[in-house]
mmCIF file of C-alpha atoms and ligand atoms in Angstrom:
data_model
loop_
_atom_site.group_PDB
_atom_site.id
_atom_site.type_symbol
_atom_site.label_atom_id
_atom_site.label_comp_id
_atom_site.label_asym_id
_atom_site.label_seq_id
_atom_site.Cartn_x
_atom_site.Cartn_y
_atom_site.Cartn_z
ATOM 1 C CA UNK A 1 21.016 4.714 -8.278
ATOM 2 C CA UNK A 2 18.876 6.412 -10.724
ATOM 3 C CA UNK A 3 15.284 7.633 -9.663
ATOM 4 C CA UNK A 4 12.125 6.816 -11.366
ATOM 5 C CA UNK A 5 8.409 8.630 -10.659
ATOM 6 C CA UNK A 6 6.329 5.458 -11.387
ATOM 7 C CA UNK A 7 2.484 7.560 -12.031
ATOM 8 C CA UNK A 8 -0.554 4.815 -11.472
ATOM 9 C CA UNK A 9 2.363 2.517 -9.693
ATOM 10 C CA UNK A 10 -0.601 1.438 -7.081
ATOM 11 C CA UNK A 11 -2.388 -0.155 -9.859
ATOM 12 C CA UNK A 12 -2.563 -3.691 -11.379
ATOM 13 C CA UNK A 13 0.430 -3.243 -14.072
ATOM 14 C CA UNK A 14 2.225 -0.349 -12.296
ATOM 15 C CA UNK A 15 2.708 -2.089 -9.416
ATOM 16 C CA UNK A 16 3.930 -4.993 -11.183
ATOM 17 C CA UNK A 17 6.933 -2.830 -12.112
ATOM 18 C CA UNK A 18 7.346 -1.115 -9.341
ATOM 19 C CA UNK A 19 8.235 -4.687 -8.144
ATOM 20 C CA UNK A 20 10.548 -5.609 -10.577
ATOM 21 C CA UNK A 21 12.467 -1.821 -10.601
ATOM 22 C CA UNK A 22 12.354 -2.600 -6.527
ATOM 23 C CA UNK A 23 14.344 -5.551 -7.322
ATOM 24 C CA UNK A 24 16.979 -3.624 -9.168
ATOM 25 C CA UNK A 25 17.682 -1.269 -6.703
ATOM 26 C CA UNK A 26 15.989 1.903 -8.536
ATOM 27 C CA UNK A 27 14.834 4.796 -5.901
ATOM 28 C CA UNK A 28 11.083 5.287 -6.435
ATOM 29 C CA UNK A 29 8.570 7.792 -5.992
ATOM 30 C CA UNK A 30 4.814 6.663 -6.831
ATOM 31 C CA UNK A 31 2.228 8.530 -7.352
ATOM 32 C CA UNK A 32 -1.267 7.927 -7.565
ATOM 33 C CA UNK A 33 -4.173 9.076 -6.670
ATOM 34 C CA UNK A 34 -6.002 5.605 -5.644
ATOM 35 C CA UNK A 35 -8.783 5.705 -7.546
ATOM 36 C CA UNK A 36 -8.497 2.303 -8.505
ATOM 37 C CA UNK A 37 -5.115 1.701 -7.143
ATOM 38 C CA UNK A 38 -4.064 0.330 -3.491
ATOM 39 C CA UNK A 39 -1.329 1.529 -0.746
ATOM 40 C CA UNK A 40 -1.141 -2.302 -0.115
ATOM 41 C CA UNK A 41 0.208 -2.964 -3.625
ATOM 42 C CA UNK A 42 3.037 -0.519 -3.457
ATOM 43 C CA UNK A 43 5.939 -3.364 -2.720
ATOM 44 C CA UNK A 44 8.800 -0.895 -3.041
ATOM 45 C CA UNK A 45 9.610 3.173 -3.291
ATOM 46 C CA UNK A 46 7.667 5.856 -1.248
ATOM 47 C CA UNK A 47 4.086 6.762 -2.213
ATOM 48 C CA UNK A 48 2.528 10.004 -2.695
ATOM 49 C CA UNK A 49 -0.677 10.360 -2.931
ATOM 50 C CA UNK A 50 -2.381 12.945 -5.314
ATOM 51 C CA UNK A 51 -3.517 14.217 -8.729
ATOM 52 C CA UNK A 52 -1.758 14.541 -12.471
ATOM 53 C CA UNK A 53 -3.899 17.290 -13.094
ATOM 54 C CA UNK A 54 -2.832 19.124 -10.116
ATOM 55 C CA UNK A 55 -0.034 21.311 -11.787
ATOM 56 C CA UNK A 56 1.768 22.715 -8.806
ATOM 57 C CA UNK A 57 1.725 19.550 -6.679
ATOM 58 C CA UNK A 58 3.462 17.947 -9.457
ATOM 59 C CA UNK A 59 6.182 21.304 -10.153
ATOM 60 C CA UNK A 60 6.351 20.514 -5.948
ATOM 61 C CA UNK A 61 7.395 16.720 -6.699
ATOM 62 C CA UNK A 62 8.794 17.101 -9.238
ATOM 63 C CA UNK A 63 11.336 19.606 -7.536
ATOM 64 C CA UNK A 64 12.206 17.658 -4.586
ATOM 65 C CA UNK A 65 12.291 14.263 -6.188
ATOM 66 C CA UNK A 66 14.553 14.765 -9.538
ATOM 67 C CA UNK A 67 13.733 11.701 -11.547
ATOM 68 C CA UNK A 68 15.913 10.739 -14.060
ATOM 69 C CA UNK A 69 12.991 9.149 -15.614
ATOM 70 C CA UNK A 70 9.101 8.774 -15.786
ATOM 71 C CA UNK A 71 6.903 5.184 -15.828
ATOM 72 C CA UNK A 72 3.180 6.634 -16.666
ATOM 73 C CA UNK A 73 0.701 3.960 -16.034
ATOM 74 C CA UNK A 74 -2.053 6.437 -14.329
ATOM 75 C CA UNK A 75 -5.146 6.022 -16.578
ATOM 76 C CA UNK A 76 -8.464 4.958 -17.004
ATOM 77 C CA UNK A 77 -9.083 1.683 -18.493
ATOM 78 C CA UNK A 78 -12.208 0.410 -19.496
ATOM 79 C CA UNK A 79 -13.254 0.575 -23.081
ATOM 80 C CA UNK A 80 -16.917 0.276 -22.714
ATOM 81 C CA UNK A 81 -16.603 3.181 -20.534
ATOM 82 C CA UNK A 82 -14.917 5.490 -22.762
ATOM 83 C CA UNK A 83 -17.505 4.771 -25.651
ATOM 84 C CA UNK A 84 -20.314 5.509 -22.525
ATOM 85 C CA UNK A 85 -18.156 8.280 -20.866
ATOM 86 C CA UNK A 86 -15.317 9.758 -23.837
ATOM 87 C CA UNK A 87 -14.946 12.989 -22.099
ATOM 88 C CA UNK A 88 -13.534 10.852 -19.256
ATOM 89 C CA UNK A 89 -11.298 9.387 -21.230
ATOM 90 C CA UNK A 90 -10.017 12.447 -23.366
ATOM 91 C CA UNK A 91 -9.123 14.073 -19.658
ATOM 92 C CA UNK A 92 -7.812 11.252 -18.057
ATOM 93 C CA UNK A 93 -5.679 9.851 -20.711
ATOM 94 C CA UNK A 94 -4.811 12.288 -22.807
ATOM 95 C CA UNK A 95 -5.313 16.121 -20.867
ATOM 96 C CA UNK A 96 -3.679 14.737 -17.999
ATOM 97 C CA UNK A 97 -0.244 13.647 -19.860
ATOM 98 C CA UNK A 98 -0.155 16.758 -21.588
ATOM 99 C CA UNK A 99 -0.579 18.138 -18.382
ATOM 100 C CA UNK A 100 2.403 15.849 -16.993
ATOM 101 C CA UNK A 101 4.547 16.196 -20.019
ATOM 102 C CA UNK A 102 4.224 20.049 -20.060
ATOM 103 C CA UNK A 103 5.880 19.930 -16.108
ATOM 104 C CA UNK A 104 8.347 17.219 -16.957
ATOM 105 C CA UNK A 105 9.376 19.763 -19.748
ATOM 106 C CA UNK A 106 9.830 22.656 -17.517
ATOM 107 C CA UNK A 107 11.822 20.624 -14.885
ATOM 108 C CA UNK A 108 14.451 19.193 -17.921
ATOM 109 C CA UNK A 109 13.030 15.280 -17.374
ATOM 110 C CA UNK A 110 13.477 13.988 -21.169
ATOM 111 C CA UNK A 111 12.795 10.398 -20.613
ATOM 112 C CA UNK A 112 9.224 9.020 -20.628
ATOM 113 C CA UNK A 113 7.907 5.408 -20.571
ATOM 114 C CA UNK A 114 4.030 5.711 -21.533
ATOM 115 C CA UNK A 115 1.518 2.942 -21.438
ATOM 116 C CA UNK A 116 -0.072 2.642 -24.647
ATOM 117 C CA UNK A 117 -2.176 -0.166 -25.900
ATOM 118 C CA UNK A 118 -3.544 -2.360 -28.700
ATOM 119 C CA UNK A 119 -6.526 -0.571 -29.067
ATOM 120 C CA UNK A 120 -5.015 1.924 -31.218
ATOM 121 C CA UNK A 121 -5.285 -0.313 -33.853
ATOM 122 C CA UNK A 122 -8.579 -0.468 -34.146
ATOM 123 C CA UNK A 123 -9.711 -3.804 -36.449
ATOM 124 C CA UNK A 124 -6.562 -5.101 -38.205
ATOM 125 C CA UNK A 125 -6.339 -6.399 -41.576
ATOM 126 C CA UNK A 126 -3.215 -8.202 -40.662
ATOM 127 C CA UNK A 127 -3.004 -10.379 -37.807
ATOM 128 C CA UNK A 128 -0.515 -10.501 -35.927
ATOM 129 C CA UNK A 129 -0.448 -7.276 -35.735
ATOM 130 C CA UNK A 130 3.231 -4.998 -35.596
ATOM 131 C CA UNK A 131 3.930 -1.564 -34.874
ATOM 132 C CA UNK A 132 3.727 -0.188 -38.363
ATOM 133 C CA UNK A 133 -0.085 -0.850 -39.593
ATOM 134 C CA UNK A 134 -2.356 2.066 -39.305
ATOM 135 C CA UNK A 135 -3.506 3.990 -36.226
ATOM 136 C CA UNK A 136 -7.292 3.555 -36.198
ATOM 137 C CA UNK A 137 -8.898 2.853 -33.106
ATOM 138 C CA UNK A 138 -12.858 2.117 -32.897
ATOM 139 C CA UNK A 139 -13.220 3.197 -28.791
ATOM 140 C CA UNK A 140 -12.359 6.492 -27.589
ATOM 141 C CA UNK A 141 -10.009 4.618 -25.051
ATOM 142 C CA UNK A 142 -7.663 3.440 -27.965
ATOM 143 C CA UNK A 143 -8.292 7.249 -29.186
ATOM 144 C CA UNK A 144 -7.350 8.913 -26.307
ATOM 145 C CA UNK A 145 -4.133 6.844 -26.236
ATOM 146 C CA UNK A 146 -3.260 7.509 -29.937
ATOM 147 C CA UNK A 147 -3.716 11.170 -28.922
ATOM 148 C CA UNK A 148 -0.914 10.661 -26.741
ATOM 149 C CA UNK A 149 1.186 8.926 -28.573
ATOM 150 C CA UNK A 150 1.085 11.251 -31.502
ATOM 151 C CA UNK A 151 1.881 13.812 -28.242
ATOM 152 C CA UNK A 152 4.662 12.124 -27.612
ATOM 153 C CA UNK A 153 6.479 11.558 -31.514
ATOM 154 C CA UNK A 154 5.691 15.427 -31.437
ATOM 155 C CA UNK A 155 7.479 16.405 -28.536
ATOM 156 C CA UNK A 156 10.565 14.121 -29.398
ATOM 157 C CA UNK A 157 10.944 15.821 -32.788
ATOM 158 C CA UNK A 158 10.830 19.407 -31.338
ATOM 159 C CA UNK A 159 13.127 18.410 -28.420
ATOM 160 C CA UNK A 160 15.858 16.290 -29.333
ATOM 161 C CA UNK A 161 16.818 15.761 -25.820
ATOM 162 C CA UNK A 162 12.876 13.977 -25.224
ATOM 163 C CA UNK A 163 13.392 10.272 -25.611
ATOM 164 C CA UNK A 164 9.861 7.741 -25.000
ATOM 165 C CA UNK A 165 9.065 3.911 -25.298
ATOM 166 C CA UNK A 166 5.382 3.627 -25.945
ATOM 167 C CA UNK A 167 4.595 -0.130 -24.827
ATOM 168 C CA UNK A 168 1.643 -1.573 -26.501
ATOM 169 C CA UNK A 169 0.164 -3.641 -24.076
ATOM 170 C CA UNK A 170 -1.908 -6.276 -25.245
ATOM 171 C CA UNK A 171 -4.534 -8.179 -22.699
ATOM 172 C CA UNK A 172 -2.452 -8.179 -19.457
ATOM 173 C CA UNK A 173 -3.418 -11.208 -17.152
ATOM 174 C CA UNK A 174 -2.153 -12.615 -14.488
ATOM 175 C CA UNK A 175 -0.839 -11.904 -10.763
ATOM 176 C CA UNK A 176 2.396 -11.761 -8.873
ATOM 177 C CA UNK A 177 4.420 -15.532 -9.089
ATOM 178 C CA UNK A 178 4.792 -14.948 -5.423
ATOM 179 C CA UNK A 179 1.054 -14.100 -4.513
ATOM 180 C CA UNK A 180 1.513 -10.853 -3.633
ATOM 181 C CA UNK A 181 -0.025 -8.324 -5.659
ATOM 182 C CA UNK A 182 -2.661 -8.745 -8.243
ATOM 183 C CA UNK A 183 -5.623 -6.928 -9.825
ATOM 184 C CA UNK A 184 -7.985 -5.590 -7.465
ATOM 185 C CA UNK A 185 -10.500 -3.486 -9.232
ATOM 186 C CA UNK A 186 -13.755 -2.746 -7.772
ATOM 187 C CA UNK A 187 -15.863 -3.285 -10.673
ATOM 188 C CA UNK A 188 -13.799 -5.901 -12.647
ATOM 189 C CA UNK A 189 -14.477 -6.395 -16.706
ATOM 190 C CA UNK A 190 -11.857 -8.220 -17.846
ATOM 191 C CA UNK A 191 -12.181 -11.667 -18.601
ATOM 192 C CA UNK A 192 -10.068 -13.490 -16.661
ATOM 193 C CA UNK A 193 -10.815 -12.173 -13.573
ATOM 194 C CA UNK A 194 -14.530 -11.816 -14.658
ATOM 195 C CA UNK A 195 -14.391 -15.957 -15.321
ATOM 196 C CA UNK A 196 -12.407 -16.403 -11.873
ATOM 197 C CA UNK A 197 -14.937 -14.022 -9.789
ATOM 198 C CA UNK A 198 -17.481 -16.112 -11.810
ATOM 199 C CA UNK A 199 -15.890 -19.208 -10.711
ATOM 200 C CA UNK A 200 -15.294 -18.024 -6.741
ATOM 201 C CA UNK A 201 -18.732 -17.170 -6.373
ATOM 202 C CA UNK A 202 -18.653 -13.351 -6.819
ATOM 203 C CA UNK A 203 -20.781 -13.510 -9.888
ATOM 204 C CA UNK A 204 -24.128 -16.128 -10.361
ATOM 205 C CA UNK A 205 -22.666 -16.039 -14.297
ATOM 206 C CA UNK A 206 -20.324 -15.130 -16.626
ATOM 207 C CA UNK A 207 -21.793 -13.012 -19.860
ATOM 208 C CA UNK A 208 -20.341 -14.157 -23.236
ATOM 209 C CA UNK A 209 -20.216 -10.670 -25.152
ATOM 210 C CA UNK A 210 -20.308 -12.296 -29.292
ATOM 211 C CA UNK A 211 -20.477 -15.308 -30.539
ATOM 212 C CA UNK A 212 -21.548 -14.559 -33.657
ATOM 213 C CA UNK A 213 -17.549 -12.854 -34.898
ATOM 214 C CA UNK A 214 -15.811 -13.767 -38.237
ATOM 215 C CA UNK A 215 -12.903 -15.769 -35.726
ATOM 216 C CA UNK A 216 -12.887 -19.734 -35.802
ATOM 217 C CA UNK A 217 -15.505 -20.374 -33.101
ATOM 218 C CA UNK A 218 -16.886 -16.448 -33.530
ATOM 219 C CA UNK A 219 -16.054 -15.153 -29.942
ATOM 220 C CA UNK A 220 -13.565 -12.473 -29.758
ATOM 221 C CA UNK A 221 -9.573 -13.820 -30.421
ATOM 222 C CA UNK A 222 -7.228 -11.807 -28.276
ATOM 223 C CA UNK A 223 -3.529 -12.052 -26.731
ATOM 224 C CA UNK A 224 -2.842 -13.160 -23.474
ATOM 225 C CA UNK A 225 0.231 -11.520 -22.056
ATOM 226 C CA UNK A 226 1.484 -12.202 -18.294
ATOM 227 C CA UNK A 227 1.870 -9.305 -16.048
ATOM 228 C CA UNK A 228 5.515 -10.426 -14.818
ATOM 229 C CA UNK A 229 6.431 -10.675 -18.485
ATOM 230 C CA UNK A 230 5.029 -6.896 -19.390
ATOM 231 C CA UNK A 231 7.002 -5.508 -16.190
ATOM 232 C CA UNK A 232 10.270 -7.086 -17.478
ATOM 233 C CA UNK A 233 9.143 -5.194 -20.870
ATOM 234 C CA UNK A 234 9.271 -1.586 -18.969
ATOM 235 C CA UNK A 235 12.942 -2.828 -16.987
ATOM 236 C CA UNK A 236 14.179 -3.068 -20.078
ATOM 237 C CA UNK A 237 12.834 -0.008 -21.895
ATOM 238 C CA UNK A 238 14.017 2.327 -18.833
ATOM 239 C CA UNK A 239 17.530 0.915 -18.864
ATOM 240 C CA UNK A 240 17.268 1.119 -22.922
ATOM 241 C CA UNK A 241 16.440 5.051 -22.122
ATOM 242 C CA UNK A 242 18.787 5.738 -19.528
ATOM 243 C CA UNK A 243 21.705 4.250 -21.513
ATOM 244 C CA UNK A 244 20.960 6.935 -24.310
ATOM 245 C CA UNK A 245 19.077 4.700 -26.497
ATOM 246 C CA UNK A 246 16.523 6.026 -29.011
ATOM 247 C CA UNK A 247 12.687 6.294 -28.424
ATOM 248 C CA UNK A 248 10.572 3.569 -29.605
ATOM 249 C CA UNK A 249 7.136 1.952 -29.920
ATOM 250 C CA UNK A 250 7.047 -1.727 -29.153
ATOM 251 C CA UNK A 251 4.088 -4.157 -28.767
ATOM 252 C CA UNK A 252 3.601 -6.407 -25.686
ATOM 253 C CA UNK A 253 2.477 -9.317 -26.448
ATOM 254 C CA UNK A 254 3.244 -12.736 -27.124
ATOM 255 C CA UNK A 255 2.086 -13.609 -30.648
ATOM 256 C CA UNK A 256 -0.037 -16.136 -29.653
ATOM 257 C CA UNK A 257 -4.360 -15.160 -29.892
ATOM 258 C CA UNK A 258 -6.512 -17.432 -27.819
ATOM 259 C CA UNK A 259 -10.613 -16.932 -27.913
ATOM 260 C CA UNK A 260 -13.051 -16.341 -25.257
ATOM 261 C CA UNK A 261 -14.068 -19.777 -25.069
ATOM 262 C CA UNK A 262 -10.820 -21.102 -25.088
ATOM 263 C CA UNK A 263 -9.871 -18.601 -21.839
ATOM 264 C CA UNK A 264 -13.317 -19.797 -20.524
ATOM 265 C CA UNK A 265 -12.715 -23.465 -20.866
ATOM 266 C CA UNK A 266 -8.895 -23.212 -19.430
ATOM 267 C CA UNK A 267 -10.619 -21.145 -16.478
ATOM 268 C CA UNK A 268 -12.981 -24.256 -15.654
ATOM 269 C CA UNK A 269 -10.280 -26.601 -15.782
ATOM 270 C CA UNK A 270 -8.133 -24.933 -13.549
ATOM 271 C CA UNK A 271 -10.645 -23.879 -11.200
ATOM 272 C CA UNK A 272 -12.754 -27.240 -11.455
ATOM 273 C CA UNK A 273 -15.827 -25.093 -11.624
ATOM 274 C CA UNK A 274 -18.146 -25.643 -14.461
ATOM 275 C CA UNK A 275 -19.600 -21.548 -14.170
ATOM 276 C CA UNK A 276 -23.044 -20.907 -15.891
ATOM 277 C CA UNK A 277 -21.770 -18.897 -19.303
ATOM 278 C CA UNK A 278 -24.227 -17.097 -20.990
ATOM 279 C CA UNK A 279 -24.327 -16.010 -24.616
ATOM 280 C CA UNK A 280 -24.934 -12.206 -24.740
ATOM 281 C CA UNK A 281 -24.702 -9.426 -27.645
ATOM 282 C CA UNK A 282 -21.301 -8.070 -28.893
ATOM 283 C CA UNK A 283 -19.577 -5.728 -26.253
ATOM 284 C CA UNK A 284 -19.263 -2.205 -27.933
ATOM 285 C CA UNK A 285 -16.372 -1.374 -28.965
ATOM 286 C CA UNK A 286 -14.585 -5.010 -29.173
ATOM 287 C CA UNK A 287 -12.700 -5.550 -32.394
ATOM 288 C CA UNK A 288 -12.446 -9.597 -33.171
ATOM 289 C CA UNK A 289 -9.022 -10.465 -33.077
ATOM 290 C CA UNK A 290 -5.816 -8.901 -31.934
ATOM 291 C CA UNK A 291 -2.907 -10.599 -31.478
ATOM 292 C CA UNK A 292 0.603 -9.084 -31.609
ATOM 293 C CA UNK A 293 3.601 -8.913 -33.635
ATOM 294 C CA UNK A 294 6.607 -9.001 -30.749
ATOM 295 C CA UNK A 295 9.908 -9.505 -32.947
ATOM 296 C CA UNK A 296 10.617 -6.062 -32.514
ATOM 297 C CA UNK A 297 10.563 -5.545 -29.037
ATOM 298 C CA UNK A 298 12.674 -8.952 -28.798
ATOM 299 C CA UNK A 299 14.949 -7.743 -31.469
ATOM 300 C CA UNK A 300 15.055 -3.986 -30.029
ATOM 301 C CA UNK A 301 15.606 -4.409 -25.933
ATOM 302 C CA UNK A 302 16.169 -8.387 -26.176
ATOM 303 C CA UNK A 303 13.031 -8.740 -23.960
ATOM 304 C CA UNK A 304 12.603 -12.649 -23.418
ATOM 305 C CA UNK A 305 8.817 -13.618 -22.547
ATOM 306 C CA UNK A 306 9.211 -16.816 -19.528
ATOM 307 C CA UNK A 307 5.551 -16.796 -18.803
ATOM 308 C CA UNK A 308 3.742 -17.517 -22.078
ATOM 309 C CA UNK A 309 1.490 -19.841 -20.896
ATOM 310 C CA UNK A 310 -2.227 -19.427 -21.085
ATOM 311 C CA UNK A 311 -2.458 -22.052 -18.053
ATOM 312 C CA UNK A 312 0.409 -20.221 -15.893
ATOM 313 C CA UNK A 313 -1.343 -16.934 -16.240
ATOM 314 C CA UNK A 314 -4.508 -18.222 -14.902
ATOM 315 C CA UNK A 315 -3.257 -20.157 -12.338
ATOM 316 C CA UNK A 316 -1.362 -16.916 -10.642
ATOM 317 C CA UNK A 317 -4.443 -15.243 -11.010
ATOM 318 C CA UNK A 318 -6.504 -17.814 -9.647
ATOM 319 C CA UNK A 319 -4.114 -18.028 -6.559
ATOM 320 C CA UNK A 320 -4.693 -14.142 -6.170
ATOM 321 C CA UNK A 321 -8.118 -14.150 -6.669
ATOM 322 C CA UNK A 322 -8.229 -16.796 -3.689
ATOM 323 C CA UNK A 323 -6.290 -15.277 -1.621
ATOM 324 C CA UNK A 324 -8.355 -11.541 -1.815
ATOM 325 C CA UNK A 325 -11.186 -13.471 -1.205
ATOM 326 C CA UNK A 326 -9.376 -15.273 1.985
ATOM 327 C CA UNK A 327 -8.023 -11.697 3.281
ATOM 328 C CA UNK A 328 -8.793 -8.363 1.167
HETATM 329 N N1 UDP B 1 -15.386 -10.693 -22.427
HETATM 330 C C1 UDP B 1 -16.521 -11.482 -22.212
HETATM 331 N N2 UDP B 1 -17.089 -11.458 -20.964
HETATM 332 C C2 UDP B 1 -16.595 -10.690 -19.935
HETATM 333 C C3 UDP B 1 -15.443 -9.905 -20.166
HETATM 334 C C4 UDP B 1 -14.871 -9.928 -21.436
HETATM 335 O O1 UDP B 1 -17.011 -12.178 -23.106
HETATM 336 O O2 UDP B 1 -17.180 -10.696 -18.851
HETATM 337 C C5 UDP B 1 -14.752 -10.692 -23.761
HETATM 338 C C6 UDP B 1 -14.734 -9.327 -24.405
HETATM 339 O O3 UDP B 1 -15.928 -9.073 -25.103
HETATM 340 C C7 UDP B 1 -13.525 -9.463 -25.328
HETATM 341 C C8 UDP B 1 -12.579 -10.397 -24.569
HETATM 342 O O4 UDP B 1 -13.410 -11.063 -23.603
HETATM 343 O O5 UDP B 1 -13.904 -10.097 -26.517
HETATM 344 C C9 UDP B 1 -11.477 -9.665 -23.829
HETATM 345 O O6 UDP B 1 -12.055 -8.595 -23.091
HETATM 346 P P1 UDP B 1 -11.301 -7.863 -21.917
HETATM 347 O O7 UDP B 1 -12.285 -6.895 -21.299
HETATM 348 O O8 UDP B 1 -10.682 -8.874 -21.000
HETATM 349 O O9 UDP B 1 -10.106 -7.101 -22.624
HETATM 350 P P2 UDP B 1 -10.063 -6.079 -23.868
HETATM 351 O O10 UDP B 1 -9.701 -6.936 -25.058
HETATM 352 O O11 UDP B 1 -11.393 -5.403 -23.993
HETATM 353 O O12 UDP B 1 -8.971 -5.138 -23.503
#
């Protein structure tokens, strides 16, 4: 069976797909430094624990190991970090995968799945949004991820062997369908699990960030995309790879925008909880709607969404969010 290093795989999304490659027999090596990731969410594979930027550990792994291919979720998040902290960003991001693409160079590993995101585009004029309309992201998070994807088309036109899927990720949500795994950040900010923490008790309130946005009822319009649904995204994008297909940038996402209020009210009716909301200022950094074009990723690997269901997603991660409180 071919053998996949899965970077960040103790995270929220990398563990996702460390479950679903699990499931298809792959051999796995994760490694992360658990920062923000957990031993407890590693379902399948063997996990090493240490540092991108840490050249010679990686020439070390990369030695023994032999993958066939790369998954590279490890990177920091938060976008109203990176405008507070960009240096932070620009290291984590986008040093450290040069750093990790430099090593995967000198050990002959040509194929590279890279988490990218929506943010690189920045405000669209088009919504939905697909993979051609301009790079021009307003947070140095979407930045540092253009940097690498710009990285990455440069390295697969001077070595012809290189083949990458950049994934677009749009607002991942959601937990495990079988309760297992979930997100499990220390300092939460997205907002479904800021809405379910809100709900549970974690947080007296949950902070509206813009009501005043040119969207229909002028919070923030964004697309929801299941966790379970993005992993089967990256299955399909490693087989595409390691069946000698070409490289390719593909959104994640379901087409489909829904707006902070709408998220909000779901979140009440799900948990029964009517949370105190309050109306704050705009979030730096937040562009008003993004919502993505998927045909090509559909058209390209045949990916088939089965969780596109605002209610679904919040329901998994309402189970999760229960049962961390119950036993994490
Ligand atoms: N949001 C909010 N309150 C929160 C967290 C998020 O109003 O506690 C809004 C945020 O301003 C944005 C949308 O919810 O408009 C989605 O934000 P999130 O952080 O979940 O994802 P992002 O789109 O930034 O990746």
């Amino acid at each position: 069976m071919k053998k996949i290093l899965v970077t960040g795989g103790a995270g929220y999304i990398g563990s996702h797909v460390v479950k679903a490659l699990g499931e298809e027999g792959y051999e796995l090596l994760v490694y992360d430094n658990l920062s923000t990731g957990n031993q407890w969410a590693v379902l399948a594979g063997r996990l090493v624990q240490g540092e991108l930027a840490d050249r010679s550990a990686l020439d070390r792994l990369l030695m023994e190991f032999r993958p066939d291919a790369v998954i590279h979720f490890a990177a920091s998040i938060v976008v109203s970090e990176s405008v507070a902290e960009p240096l932070k960003y620009y290291r984590n991001n986008t040093a450290t995968t040069l750093n990790l693409l430099e090593a995967l160079q000198a050990h002959g590993v040509n194929r590279f799945i890279f988490s990218s995101t929506a943010a690189v585009y920045g405000i669209p004029e088009v919504i939905p949004v697909d993979e051609q309309s301009p790079l021009l992201p307003i947070n140095p998070y979407g930045t540092s991820k253009m940097m690498t994807e710009l990285l990455l088309r440069d390295l697969a036109v001077a070595n012809p062997l290189f083949r990458y899927v950049a994934l677009r990720y749009f607002n991942v949500a959601g937990a495990d369908g079988g309760n297992r795994i979930g997100q499990a950040y220390k300092n939460p900010t997205h907002l479904i699990t800021r809405a379910l923490k809100t709900a549970a008790g974690s947080y007296p309130e949950l902070q509206l960030f813009g009501t005043d946005y040119d969207t229909p009822d002028g919070t923030c319009v964004r697309d929801y995309i299941h966790v379970d649904d993005l992993a089967s995204a990256h299955v399909l994008a490693l087989k595409s790879l390691l069946a000698g297909g070409e490289s390719a940038i593909l959104n994640c996402g379901y087409g489909r925008g829904y707006s902070v209020r709408e998220v909000v009210d779901l979140a009440k009716k799900i948990t029964g909880v009517d949370f105190t909301v309050t109306e704050e200022d705009r979030r730096d950094g937040d562009p008003p709607a993004l919502v993505a074009d998927s045909s090509l990723i559909q058209q390209l690997l045949g990916w088939k969404p089965e969780h596109d269901d605002l209610e679904y997603i919040i329901r998994t991660a309402w189970a999760w969010e229960q049962k961390m409180a119950g036993s994490i």
